[in-house]
mmCIF file of C-alpha atoms in Angstrom:
data_model
loop_
_atom_site.group_PDB
_atom_site.id
_atom_site.type_symbol
_atom_site.label_atom_id
_atom_site.label_comp_id
_atom_site.label_asym_id
_atom_site.label_seq_id
_atom_site.Cartn_x
_atom_site.Cartn_y
_atom_site.Cartn_z
ATOM 1 C CA UNK A 1 -0.061 -0.072 0.053
ATOM 2 C CA UNK A 2 2.828 2.387 1.024
ATOM 3 C CA UNK A 3 4.456 1.834 -2.425
ATOM 4 C CA UNK A 4 1.294 2.542 -4.360
ATOM 5 C CA UNK A 5 0.802 5.689 -2.309
ATOM 6 C CA UNK A 6 4.420 6.821 -3.076
ATOM 7 C CA UNK A 7 3.979 5.834 -6.780
ATOM 8 C CA UNK A 8 0.638 7.951 -6.988
ATOM 9 C CA UNK A 9 2.309 11.019 -5.150
ATOM 10 C CA UNK A 10 5.208 10.670 -7.688
ATOM 11 C CA UNK A 11 2.774 10.771 -10.569
ATOM 12 C CA UNK A 12 0.998 13.807 -9.176
ATOM 13 C CA UNK A 13 4.414 15.793 -8.333
ATOM 14 C CA UNK A 14 5.592 14.660 -11.776
ATOM 15 C CA UNK A 15 2.617 16.088 -13.513
ATOM 16 C CA UNK A 16 2.823 19.365 -11.450
ATOM 17 C CA UNK A 17 6.651 19.815 -12.344
ATOM 18 C CA UNK A 18 5.918 19.228 -16.040
ATOM 19 C CA UNK A 19 3.286 22.068 -15.999
ATOM 20 C CA UNK A 20 5.298 24.511 -14.009
ATOM 21 C CA UNK A 21 8.559 23.903 -15.704
ATOM 22 C CA UNK A 22 8.505 23.385 -19.394
ATOM 23 C CA UNK A 23 12.075 23.128 -20.264
ATOM 24 C CA UNK A 24 14.167 20.059 -21.917
ATOM 25 C CA UNK A 25 15.107 17.456 -19.270
ATOM 26 C CA UNK A 26 18.746 16.815 -19.061
ATOM 27 C CA UNK A 27 19.881 13.295 -19.778
ATOM 28 C CA UNK A 28 20.268 12.629 -16.177
ATOM 29 C CA UNK A 29 16.944 13.762 -15.368
ATOM 30 C CA UNK A 30 15.284 11.399 -18.094
ATOM 31 C CA UNK A 31 16.699 8.296 -16.282
ATOM 32 C CA UNK A 32 14.605 7.256 -13.352
ATOM 33 C CA UNK A 33 16.385 7.627 -10.104
ATOM 34 C CA UNK A 34 17.253 4.449 -8.467
ATOM 35 C CA UNK A 35 15.007 5.311 -5.449
ATOM 36 C CA UNK A 36 12.050 5.352 -7.921
ATOM 37 C CA UNK A 37 12.504 1.706 -8.997
ATOM 38 C CA UNK A 38 9.420 0.026 -7.317
ATOM 39 C CA UNK A 39 10.286 -2.480 -4.658
ATOM 40 C CA UNK A 40 7.983 -5.788 -4.543
ATOM 41 C CA UNK A 41 5.419 -5.353 -2.231
ATOM 42 C CA UNK A 42 4.718 -7.931 0.612
ATOM 43 C CA UNK A 43 1.773 -9.104 -1.383
ATOM 44 C CA UNK A 44 3.925 -9.515 -4.678
ATOM 45 C CA UNK A 45 6.491 -11.518 -2.981
ATOM 46 C CA UNK A 46 4.026 -13.957 -1.329
ATOM 47 C CA UNK A 47 2.349 -14.206 -4.701
ATOM 48 C CA UNK A 48 5.713 -15.311 -6.135
ATOM 49 C CA UNK A 49 5.806 -18.158 -3.595
ATOM 50 C CA UNK A 50 2.417 -19.441 -3.854
ATOM 51 C CA UNK A 51 1.646 -22.245 -6.353
ATOM 52 C CA UNK A 52 0.069 -21.558 -9.548
ATOM 53 C CA UNK A 53 -2.623 -23.932 -10.700
ATOM 54 C CA UNK A 54 -0.766 -24.593 -13.830
ATOM 55 C CA UNK A 55 2.132 -26.016 -11.956
ATOM 56 C CA UNK A 56 0.206 -28.175 -9.701
ATOM 57 C CA UNK A 57 -2.506 -30.282 -11.542
ATOM 58 C CA UNK A 58 -2.669 -32.734 -8.592
ATOM 59 C CA UNK A 59 -4.661 -30.226 -6.777
ATOM 60 C CA UNK A 60 -7.440 -30.849 -9.180
ATOM 61 C CA UNK A 61 -7.699 -34.500 -7.835
ATOM 62 C CA UNK A 62 -10.498 -34.405 -4.970
ATOM 63 C CA UNK A 63 -8.044 -35.828 -2.291
ATOM 64 C CA UNK A 64 -10.028 -36.927 0.778
ATOM 65 C CA UNK A 65 -8.083 -36.682 4.072
ATOM 66 C CA UNK A 66 -10.511 -38.408 6.512
ATOM 67 C CA UNK A 67 -9.696 -42.013 5.930
ATOM 68 C CA UNK A 68 -12.591 -43.648 7.462
ATOM 69 C CA UNK A 69 -15.061 -41.285 5.592
ATOM 70 C CA UNK A 70 -13.296 -42.098 2.354
ATOM 71 C CA UNK A 71 -13.523 -45.941 3.112
ATOM 72 C CA UNK A 72 -17.325 -45.477 3.888
ATOM 73 C CA UNK A 73 -17.811 -43.534 0.701
ATOM 74 C CA UNK A 74 -16.016 -46.189 -1.429
ATOM 75 C CA UNK A 75 -18.144 -48.950 0.280
ATOM 76 C CA UNK A 76 -21.333 -47.020 -0.441
ATOM 77 C CA UNK A 77 -20.693 -46.011 -3.984
ATOM 78 C CA UNK A 78 -18.948 -49.162 -5.082
ATOM 79 C CA UNK A 79 -15.670 -47.790 -6.163
ATOM 80 C CA UNK A 80 -12.209 -48.760 -5.474
ATOM 81 C CA UNK A 81 -9.969 -46.567 -3.071
ATOM 82 C CA UNK A 82 -6.608 -45.172 -3.973
ATOM 83 C CA UNK A 83 -4.632 -44.560 -0.894
ATOM 84 C CA UNK A 84 -1.583 -42.066 -1.025
ATOM 85 C CA UNK A 85 0.379 -42.709 2.280
ATOM 86 C CA UNK A 86 3.374 -40.812 2.836
ATOM 87 C CA UNK A 87 5.631 -39.885 6.031
ATOM 88 C CA UNK A 88 3.392 -36.964 6.864
ATOM 89 C CA UNK A 89 0.067 -36.324 5.063
ATOM 90 C CA UNK A 90 1.079 -35.459 1.640
ATOM 91 C CA UNK A 91 -1.536 -32.722 1.373
ATOM 92 C CA UNK A 92 0.163 -30.930 4.237
ATOM 93 C CA UNK A 93 3.728 -31.811 3.909
ATOM 94 C CA UNK A 94 6.073 -34.181 1.894
ATOM 95 C CA UNK B 1 6.761 -33.343 -2.845
ATOM 96 C CA UNK B 2 8.180 -34.131 -6.314
ATOM 97 C CA UNK B 3 5.952 -37.191 -6.597
ATOM 98 C CA UNK B 4 2.833 -35.247 -6.497
ATOM 99 C CA UNK B 5 4.296 -32.711 -8.843
ATOM 100 C CA UNK B 6 5.123 -35.511 -11.316
ATOM 101 C CA UNK B 7 3.024 -38.554 -10.853
ATOM 102 C CA UNK B 8 -0.262 -36.825 -10.387
ATOM 103 C CA UNK B 9 0.224 -34.325 -13.325
ATOM 104 C CA UNK B 10 -0.606 -36.939 -16.022
ATOM 105 C CA UNK B 11 -4.061 -36.198 -17.388
ATOM 106 C CA UNK B 12 -4.932 -39.729 -17.541
ATOM 107 C CA UNK B 13 -3.951 -40.316 -13.889
ATOM 108 C CA UNK B 14 -5.972 -37.274 -12.840
ATOM 109 C CA UNK B 15 -9.032 -38.514 -14.757
ATOM 110 C CA UNK B 16 -8.834 -41.937 -13.165
ATOM 111 C CA UNK B 17 -8.576 -40.438 -9.720
ATOM 112 C CA UNK B 18 -11.383 -37.882 -10.311
ATOM 113 C CA UNK B 19 -13.842 -40.322 -11.801
ATOM 114 C CA UNK B 20 -13.220 -43.967 -11.045
ATOM 115 C CA UNK B 21 -11.471 -44.008 -7.549
ATOM 116 C CA UNK B 22 -11.980 -42.730 -4.152
ATOM 117 C CA UNK B 23 -8.616 -40.806 -3.474
ATOM 118 C CA UNK B 24 -7.414 -40.359 -0.034
ATOM 119 C CA UNK B 25 -4.194 -39.081 1.298
ATOM 120 C CA UNK B 26 -2.962 -40.036 4.765
ATOM 121 C CA UNK B 27 0.061 -39.956 7.185
ATOM 122 C CA UNK B 28 2.027 -43.052 7.615
ATOM 123 C CA UNK B 29 3.262 -41.951 10.927
ATOM 124 C CA UNK B 30 -0.213 -41.974 12.100
ATOM 125 C CA UNK B 31 -1.840 -45.074 10.483
ATOM 126 C CA UNK B 32 1.107 -47.448 10.278
ATOM 127 C CA UNK B 33 3.799 -45.934 12.065
ATOM 128 C CA UNK B 34 7.405 -47.321 12.125
ATOM 129 C CA UNK B 35 7.107 -48.061 15.719
ATOM 130 C CA UNK B 36 5.186 -51.451 15.555
ATOM 131 C CA UNK B 37 4.337 -51.291 19.306
ATOM 132 C CA UNK B 38 2.326 -48.183 18.586
ATOM 133 C CA UNK B 39 0.042 -49.683 15.900
ATOM 134 C CA UNK B 40 -3.516 -50.786 15.901
ATOM 135 C CA UNK B 41 -5.274 -48.241 17.936
ATOM 136 C CA UNK B 42 -8.110 -47.643 15.555
ATOM 137 C CA UNK B 43 -10.160 -49.675 12.926
ATOM 138 C CA UNK B 44 -8.879 -47.789 10.151
ATOM 139 C CA UNK B 45 -5.192 -48.128 11.315
ATOM 140 C CA UNK B 46 -5.735 -51.767 11.849
ATOM 141 C CA UNK B 47 -7.096 -51.990 8.405
ATOM 142 C CA UNK B 48 -4.209 -50.079 6.721
ATOM 143 C CA UNK B 49 -1.827 -52.091 8.622
ATOM 144 C CA UNK B 50 -3.295 -55.236 7.249
ATOM 145 C CA UNK B 51 -3.311 -53.726 3.694
ATOM 146 C CA UNK B 52 0.598 -53.241 3.855
ATOM 147 C CA UNK B 53 0.890 -56.733 5.581
ATOM 148 C CA UNK B 54 -0.800 -58.264 2.459
ATOM 149 C CA UNK B 55 1.458 -56.192 0.347
ATOM 150 C CA UNK B 56 4.473 -57.532 2.315
ATOM 151 C CA UNK B 57 5.422 -54.004 3.604
ATOM 152 C CA UNK B 58 5.926 -52.743 6.972
ATOM 153 C CA UNK B 59 6.601 -56.102 8.422
ATOM 154 C CA UNK B 60 10.143 -55.371 9.453
ATOM 155 C CA UNK B 61 10.669 -53.103 12.237
ATOM 156 C CA UNK B 62 11.349 -49.578 11.044
ATOM 157 C CA UNK B 63 10.323 -50.434 7.293
ATOM 158 C CA UNK B 64 8.708 -47.545 5.594
ATOM 159 C CA UNK B 65 5.254 -48.094 3.897
ATOM 160 C CA UNK B 66 5.214 -45.034 2.018
ATOM 161 C CA UNK B 67 3.565 -45.409 -1.178
ATOM 162 C CA UNK B 68 0.293 -45.842 -3.416
ATOM 163 C CA UNK B 69 -2.351 -48.477 -2.671
ATOM 164 C CA UNK B 70 -5.313 -49.188 -4.774
ATOM 165 C CA UNK B 71 -7.656 -51.093 -2.653
ATOM 166 C CA UNK B 72 -11.249 -51.831 -1.939
ATOM 167 C CA UNK B 73 -13.203 -50.798 1.167
ATOM 168 C CA UNK B 74 -13.525 -54.496 1.981
ATOM 169 C CA UNK B 75 -9.656 -54.931 1.978
ATOM 170 C CA UNK B 76 -8.939 -56.243 -1.344
ATOM 171 C CA UNK B 77 -5.572 -54.983 -2.611
ATOM 172 C CA UNK B 78 -4.774 -54.423 -6.226
ATOM 173 C CA UNK B 79 -1.032 -53.661 -6.286
ATOM 174 C CA UNK B 80 1.406 -51.330 -4.597
ATOM 175 C CA UNK B 81 3.905 -48.782 -5.445
ATOM 176 C CA UNK B 82 6.643 -47.012 -3.742
ATOM 177 C CA UNK B 83 6.229 -43.244 -3.884
ATOM 178 C CA UNK B 84 9.075 -41.781 -5.767
ATOM 179 C CA UNK B 85 9.536 -39.189 -8.602
ATOM 180 C CA UNK B 86 11.397 -41.063 -11.229
ATOM 181 C CA UNK B 87 10.585 -39.765 -14.827
ATOM 182 C CA UNK B 88 8.250 -42.048 -16.387
ATOM 183 C CA UNK B 89 6.429 -43.059 -13.083
ATOM 184 C CA UNK B 90 3.140 -41.628 -14.403
ATOM 185 C CA UNK B 91 3.064 -44.305 -17.156
ATOM 186 C CA UNK B 92 3.682 -46.993 -14.392
ATOM 187 C CA UNK B 93 0.823 -45.205 -12.414
ATOM 188 C CA UNK B 94 -1.593 -45.480 -15.198
ATOM 189 C CA UNK B 95 -0.979 -49.102 -15.569
ATOM 190 C CA UNK B 96 -1.441 -49.648 -11.730
ATOM 191 C CA UNK B 97 -4.706 -47.840 -11.933
ATOM 192 C CA UNK B 98 -5.966 -49.636 -15.086
ATOM 193 C CA UNK B 99 -5.325 -53.053 -13.507
ATOM 194 C CA UNK B 100 -6.733 -52.240 -10.274
ATOM 195 C CA UNK B 101 -9.971 -51.029 -11.873
ATOM 196 C CA UNK B 102 -10.170 -54.014 -14.086
ATOM 197 C CA UNK B 103 -9.693 -56.296 -11.148
ATOM 198 C CA UNK B 104 -12.330 -54.344 -9.081
ATOM 199 C CA UNK B 105 -14.835 -54.496 -11.845
ATOM 200 C CA UNK B 106 -14.435 -58.032 -12.545
ATOM 201 C CA UNK B 107 -14.797 -59.214 -9.001
ATOM 202 C CA UNK B 108 -16.611 -56.454 -7.291
ATOM 203 C CA UNK B 109 -16.270 -56.806 -3.470
ATOM 204 C CA UNK B 110 -19.211 -57.277 -1.072
ATOM 205 C CA UNK B 111 -20.236 -54.337 0.852
ATOM 206 C CA UNK B 112 -19.006 -54.377 4.485
ATOM 207 C CA UNK B 113 -20.141 -53.156 7.759
ATOM 208 C CA UNK B 114 -17.929 -50.327 8.978
ATOM 209 C CA UNK B 115 -17.784 -49.282 12.636
ATOM 210 C CA UNK B 116 -15.765 -46.141 11.760
ATOM 211 C CA UNK B 117 -17.256 -43.848 9.485
ATOM 212 C CA UNK B 118 -15.085 -40.884 10.203
ATOM 213 C CA UNK B 119 -11.434 -40.443 11.426
ATOM 214 C CA UNK B 120 -10.825 -37.498 13.653
ATOM 215 C CA UNK B 121 -7.941 -35.094 13.187
ATOM 216 C CA UNK B 122 -4.712 -36.698 14.436
ATOM 217 C CA UNK B 123 -4.372 -34.314 17.356
ATOM 218 C CA UNK B 124 -6.661 -32.113 19.187
ATOM 219 C CA UNK B 125 -6.498 -28.460 17.963
ATOM 220 C CA UNK B 126 -5.906 -25.852 20.622
ATOM 221 C CA UNK B 127 -8.884 -23.511 20.942
ATOM 222 C CA UNK B 128 -8.584 -20.320 19.005
ATOM 223 C CA UNK B 129 -5.570 -21.370 17.097
ATOM 224 C CA UNK B 130 -4.838 -19.445 13.898
ATOM 225 C CA UNK B 131 -3.571 -21.623 11.245
ATOM 226 C CA UNK B 132 -1.237 -20.290 8.717
ATOM 227 C CA UNK B 133 -0.624 -22.348 5.632
ATOM 228 C CA UNK B 134 3.182 -22.334 4.965
ATOM 229 C CA UNK B 135 4.459 -22.599 1.209
ATOM 230 C CA UNK B 136 8.049 -22.784 0.368
ATOM 231 C CA UNK B 137 10.111 -23.098 -2.766
ATOM 232 C CA UNK B 138 13.567 -22.904 -4.294
ATOM 233 C CA UNK B 139 13.908 -19.592 -5.955
ATOM 234 C CA UNK B 140 15.988 -18.763 -8.088
ATOM 235 C CA UNK B 141 16.537 -22.191 -9.141
ATOM 236 C CA UNK B 142 20.302 -23.018 -9.268
ATOM 237 C CA UNK B 143 21.884 -22.646 -12.583
ATOM 238 C CA UNK B 144 22.769 -26.262 -12.942
ATOM 239 C CA UNK B 145 19.154 -27.579 -12.437
ATOM 240 C CA UNK B 146 17.618 -28.863 -15.551
ATOM 241 C CA UNK B 147 13.941 -28.313 -14.689
ATOM 242 C CA UNK B 148 12.633 -31.261 -16.775
ATOM 243 C CA UNK B 149 15.080 -33.739 -15.172
ATOM 244 C CA UNK B 150 15.346 -32.571 -11.594
ATOM 245 C CA UNK B 151 11.736 -32.381 -10.480
ATOM 246 C CA UNK B 152 12.845 -32.681 -6.980
ATOM 247 C CA UNK B 153 13.961 -29.090 -6.942
ATOM 248 C CA UNK B 154 10.664 -27.706 -8.571
ATOM 249 C CA UNK B 155 7.996 -28.576 -5.969
ATOM 250 C CA UNK B 156 6.197 -26.395 -3.663
ATOM 251 C CA UNK B 157 6.295 -27.507 -0.077
ATOM 252 C CA UNK B 158 3.433 -27.101 2.210
ATOM 253 C CA UNK B 159 2.791 -27.188 6.076
ATOM 254 C CA UNK B 160 0.732 -25.453 8.701
ATOM 255 C CA UNK B 161 1.879 -22.889 11.286
ATOM 256 C CA UNK B 162 -0.146 -22.488 14.532
ATOM 257 C CA UNK B 163 -0.389 -19.321 16.330
ATOM 258 C CA UNK B 164 -2.015 -19.852 19.619
ATOM 259 C CA UNK B 165 -4.882 -17.864 21.025
ATOM 260 C CA UNK B 166 -2.589 -16.770 24.113
ATOM 261 C CA UNK B 167 -0.072 -15.639 21.688
ATOM 262 C CA UNK B 168 -2.480 -13.556 19.709
ATOM 263 C CA UNK B 169 -3.559 -12.027 22.951
ATOM 264 C CA UNK B 170 0.030 -11.401 24.089
ATOM 265 C CA UNK B 171 0.782 -9.411 20.777
ATOM 266 C CA UNK B 172 -2.038 -7.223 21.424
ATOM 267 C CA UNK B 173 -1.127 -6.867 25.056
ATOM 268 C CA UNK B 174 2.544 -5.980 24.432
ATOM 269 C CA UNK B 175 1.782 -3.603 21.718
ATOM 270 C CA UNK B 176 -0.767 -1.765 23.872
ATOM 271 C CA UNK B 177 2.078 -0.921 26.135
ATOM 272 C CA UNK B 178 4.763 0.041 23.545
ATOM 273 C CA UNK B 179 5.108 0.764 19.711
ATOM 274 C CA UNK B 180 7.395 -2.267 19.090
ATOM 275 C CA UNK B 181 8.884 -5.446 20.858
ATOM 276 C CA UNK B 182 10.088 -8.755 20.293
ATOM 277 C CA UNK B 183 7.759 -11.510 18.768
ATOM 278 C CA UNK B 184 6.608 -13.715 21.572
ATOM 279 C CA UNK B 185 9.513 -16.158 22.102
ATOM 280 C CA UNK B 186 7.903 -19.461 21.598
ATOM 281 C CA UNK B 187 6.171 -18.178 18.425
ATOM 282 C CA UNK B 188 9.479 -16.892 17.233
ATOM 283 C CA UNK B 189 11.128 -20.087 17.733
ATOM 284 C CA UNK B 190 8.326 -22.229 16.269
ATOM 285 C CA UNK B 191 8.473 -20.110 13.000
ATOM 286 C CA UNK B 192 12.325 -20.508 12.865
ATOM 287 C CA UNK B 193 12.820 -23.958 14.011
ATOM 288 C CA UNK B 194 9.876 -25.890 12.338
ATOM 289 C CA UNK B 195 8.846 -23.650 9.334
ATOM 290 C CA UNK B 196 11.845 -21.938 7.777
ATOM 291 C CA UNK B 197 13.293 -25.316 6.784
ATOM 292 C CA UNK B 198 14.409 -26.627 3.456
ATOM 293 C CA UNK B 199 11.601 -29.299 2.879
ATOM 294 C CA UNK B 200 11.359 -28.758 -0.973
ATOM 295 C CA UNK B 201 13.402 -31.856 -1.673
ATOM 296 C CA UNK B 202 11.944 -34.171 1.124
ATOM 297 C CA UNK B 203 11.390 -33.999 4.831
ATOM 298 C CA UNK B 204 13.586 -31.587 6.660
ATOM 299 C CA UNK B 205 14.605 -31.884 10.300
ATOM 300 C CA UNK B 206 13.867 -28.960 12.521
ATOM 301 C CA UNK B 207 16.469 -26.471 13.355
ATOM 302 C CA UNK B 208 17.999 -27.030 17.066
ATOM 303 C CA UNK B 209 18.653 -24.236 19.228
ATOM 304 C CA UNK B 210 22.412 -24.795 18.810
ATOM 305 C CA UNK B 211 21.979 -24.029 15.039
ATOM 306 C CA UNK B 212 20.971 -20.505 15.624
ATOM 307 C CA UNK B 213 23.846 -18.151 14.931
ATOM 308 C CA UNK B 214 21.743 -15.059 14.926
ATOM 309 C CA UNK B 215 18.030 -14.431 15.236
ATOM 310 C CA UNK B 216 15.839 -11.375 15.577
ATOM 311 C CA UNK B 217 12.124 -11.277 15.162
ATOM 312 C CA UNK B 218 10.294 -7.961 15.885
ATOM 313 C CA UNK B 219 6.807 -6.616 15.898
ATOM 314 C CA UNK B 220 5.623 -3.119 15.603
ATOM 315 C CA UNK B 221 2.356 -1.467 15.798
ATOM 316 C CA UNK B 222 1.545 0.325 12.500
ATOM 317 C CA UNK B 223 -2.201 1.003 12.743
ATOM 318 C CA UNK B 224 -4.469 0.927 15.686
ATOM 319 C CA UNK B 225 -8.145 1.449 16.096
ATOM 320 C CA UNK B 226 -10.703 0.584 18.660
ATOM 321 C CA UNK B 227 -11.458 -2.676 16.946
ATOM 322 C CA UNK B 228 -8.421 -3.631 14.984
ATOM 323 C CA UNK B 229 -4.448 -3.640 15.452
ATOM 324 C CA UNK B 230 -2.200 -3.870 12.491
ATOM 325 C CA UNK B 231 1.165 -5.377 13.265
ATOM 326 C CA UNK B 232 4.380 -5.285 11.064
ATOM 327 C CA UNK B 233 6.802 -8.126 11.477
ATOM 328 C CA UNK B 234 10.444 -7.966 10.499
ATOM 329 C CA UNK B 235 13.266 -10.214 11.222
ATOM 330 C CA UNK B 236 16.535 -11.910 10.223
ATOM 331 C CA UNK B 237 18.104 -15.175 10.898
ATOM 332 C CA UNK B 238 21.345 -17.028 10.511
ATOM 333 C CA UNK B 239 21.040 -20.928 10.904
ATOM 334 C CA UNK B 240 23.910 -23.522 10.381
ATOM 335 C CA UNK B 241 23.705 -27.226 11.501
ATOM 336 C CA UNK B 242 27.233 -28.376 11.892
ATOM 337 C CA UNK B 243 28.138 -26.916 8.657
ATOM 338 C CA UNK B 244 26.140 -29.506 6.790
ATOM 339 C CA UNK B 245 23.149 -27.248 6.023
ATOM 340 C CA UNK B 246 22.146 -23.758 6.735
ATOM 341 C CA UNK B 247 19.988 -20.752 5.894
ATOM 342 C CA UNK B 248 20.650 -16.957 6.162
ATOM 343 C CA UNK B 249 17.726 -14.628 5.395
ATOM 344 C CA UNK B 250 15.164 -12.301 6.559
ATOM 345 C CA UNK B 251 11.408 -12.156 7.261
ATOM 346 C CA UNK B 252 8.644 -9.588 6.851
ATOM 347 C CA UNK B 253 5.021 -9.503 7.445
ATOM 348 C CA UNK B 254 1.603 -7.789 8.393
ATOM 349 C CA UNK B 255 -0.880 -9.259 10.977
ATOM 350 C CA UNK B 256 -4.268 -7.808 11.492
ATOM 351 C CA UNK B 257 -5.858 -8.508 14.824
ATOM 352 C CA UNK B 258 -9.422 -8.175 15.757
ATOM 353 C CA UNK B 259 -9.043 -6.532 19.385
ATOM 354 C CA UNK B 260 -12.504 -7.484 20.441
ATOM 355 C CA UNK B 261 -12.017 -11.140 19.627
ATOM 356 C CA UNK B 262 -8.336 -11.184 20.204
ATOM 357 C CA UNK B 263 -7.999 -13.221 17.082
ATOM 358 C CA UNK B 264 -5.896 -12.669 13.865
ATOM 359 C CA UNK B 265 -8.093 -11.902 10.893
ATOM 360 C CA UNK B 266 -5.495 -11.662 8.424
ATOM 361 C CA UNK B 267 -1.738 -12.787 8.231
ATOM 362 C CA UNK B 268 0.744 -12.563 5.616
ATOM 363 C CA UNK B 269 4.472 -13.590 6.062
ATOM 364 C CA UNK B 270 7.195 -13.685 3.622
ATOM 365 C CA UNK B 271 10.850 -14.953 4.225
ATOM 366 C CA UNK B 272 13.677 -15.556 1.900
ATOM 367 C CA UNK B 273 17.343 -16.562 2.167
ATOM 368 C CA UNK B 274 20.420 -18.260 0.902
ATOM 369 C CA UNK B 275 20.560 -21.976 1.938
ATOM 370 C CA UNK B 276 23.142 -24.537 1.548
ATOM 371 C CA UNK B 277 23.585 -28.220 2.124
ATOM 372 C CA UNK B 278 20.895 -30.798 3.019
ATOM 373 C CA UNK B 279 19.625 -32.970 5.899
ATOM 374 C CA UNK B 280 19.231 -36.741 6.068
ATOM 375 C CA UNK B 281 16.083 -36.850 3.947
ATOM 376 C CA UNK B 282 16.422 -33.948 1.578
ATOM 377 C CA UNK B 283 19.644 -35.151 -0.207
ATOM 378 C CA UNK B 284 20.968 -34.382 -2.607
ATOM 379 C CA UNK B 285 21.128 -30.506 -2.432
ATOM 380 C CA UNK B 286 22.164 -28.279 -5.361
ATOM 381 C CA UNK B 287 25.841 -27.271 -5.606
ATOM 382 C CA UNK B 288 26.848 -24.349 -3.438
ATOM 383 C CA UNK B 289 24.136 -21.927 -2.077
ATOM 384 C CA UNK B 290 20.645 -21.616 -3.393
ATOM 385 C CA UNK B 291 17.551 -19.469 -2.662
ATOM 386 C CA UNK B 292 14.726 -20.517 -0.616
ATOM 387 C CA UNK B 293 11.481 -18.468 -0.185
ATOM 388 C CA UNK B 294 8.490 -18.969 2.249
ATOM 389 C CA UNK B 295 4.880 -17.439 2.234
ATOM 390 C CA UNK B 296 2.713 -18.009 5.055
ATOM 391 C CA UNK B 297 -0.949 -16.897 4.935
ATOM 392 C CA UNK B 298 -3.900 -17.246 7.207
ATOM 393 C CA UNK B 299 -6.424 -20.019 6.191
ATOM 394 C CA UNK B 300 -9.678 -21.383 7.662
ATOM 395 C CA UNK B 301 -10.687 -24.162 5.377
ATOM 396 C CA UNK B 302 -11.425 -27.808 6.222
ATOM 397 C CA UNK B 303 -7.824 -28.953 5.558
ATOM 398 C CA UNK B 304 -6.422 -26.373 7.943
ATOM 399 C CA UNK B 305 -8.804 -27.626 10.654
ATOM 400 C CA UNK B 306 -7.717 -31.196 10.131
ATOM 401 C CA UNK B 307 -4.032 -31.412 9.385
ATOM 402 C CA UNK B 308 -1.806 -30.201 12.245
ATOM 403 C CA UNK B 309 1.699 -28.983 11.769
ATOM 404 C CA UNK B 310 3.700 -31.737 10.144
ATOM 405 C CA UNK B 311 6.417 -31.926 13.055
ATOM 406 C CA UNK B 312 3.701 -32.894 15.598
ATOM 407 C CA UNK B 313 3.365 -36.340 14.268
ATOM 408 C CA UNK B 314 6.948 -36.652 12.606
ATOM 409 C CA UNK B 315 7.806 -40.214 13.136
ATOM 410 C CA UNK B 316 5.261 -40.853 15.749
ATOM 411 C CA UNK B 317 1.484 -41.637 15.907
ATOM 412 C CA UNK B 318 1.401 -39.613 19.184
ATOM 413 C CA UNK B 319 0.947 -36.054 18.675
ATOM 414 C CA UNK B 320 3.463 -33.906 20.320
ATOM 415 C CA UNK B 321 1.298 -30.601 20.494
ATOM 416 C CA UNK B 322 3.133 -29.533 23.605
ATOM 417 C CA UNK B 323 6.596 -30.058 22.051
ATOM 418 C CA UNK B 324 5.514 -28.028 19.122
ATOM 419 C CA UNK B 325 4.023 -25.232 21.104
ATOM 420 C CA UNK B 326 7.087 -25.125 23.409
ATOM 421 C CA UNK B 327 9.342 -25.086 20.298
ATOM 422 C CA UNK B 328 12.210 -26.339 22.226
ATOM 423 C CA UNK B 329 12.282 -23.514 24.848
ATOM 424 C CA UNK B 330 14.050 -24.580 28.030
#
């Protein structure tokens, strides 16, 4: 949010200056100062870590995690079960 | 981690599991733990232990039973496979599922009387606990990693972090008295020891107190109203386990706490660092140092109310909630 506010403020100031001082900018002025390079926000950094749907097709499988309920469902619906058993629940860790 | 990224990405495998099977994911440490003396405490655990036995697995003490099991609710078993992430395993998986379905349809099992129709969560959740889902990934990928071959390095790791009701109240209390302070010690240690671990390639062991070479985790009041407090988190850490593996990085985040309920209503935490080496179950590491990134966000879905933080049942069917909460504090 702070970055967005700064960016908006910078835009407003930039426009004001353009109206008040209609002269040619020097080459040094044309380059954006380093301080103006927008740092990633917290939200952007987090988004970069979160898995995208395209890289995790396995999440489209309707995994159950209550074993007894899944067994009862398979029994009731006449379907086989597929058990994925890992050292730690695979939906929560490895 | 890599197994789910690779084996369950094939469209045919997904189709089978979406339509023809009831897919269920469970924890070996709870249902068929390596400690054989701790087995058989529920109908479901007995059932899965017997399934493993029928497949010749989990018979020797300490033998892992991790893997894939197509079965019937009556206890018929249609093959088994170890969970690994060898390229080409998805083709093998299609064969396993096809054969299982054929056998099931050819000889449908009779329906059975089940005493258990629901399995409770593996541990009792503390009242008022906030659950953050933790994601981590290797980023940037080391230059030598070939994305197509080294699937172990590409996965996204998951876990759950607990912030207790008392800790949420403590943050409010401390930041009512001053503008900034240390994050409550047990919470800081819990984040560091159990959740800033390199688990992308497998199961990381927690950091130990002696591994902490430097650690700072601070919280500051950034917005305050009658009903809500916004807290900014900042931190840095240097961890080194006997020069075998380590992580040096920083953390930032924002918590929003409902002052009336004394409960976190939003949480976003990000951490990143340079890691090196590997633990016993995360071998092999990339060469040199590599980047790790972590994201932790508040969740309140069914899974978050069912799966406890991984370390609580790590290697044991007995949930060590107190140990996790204490986070190796003296």
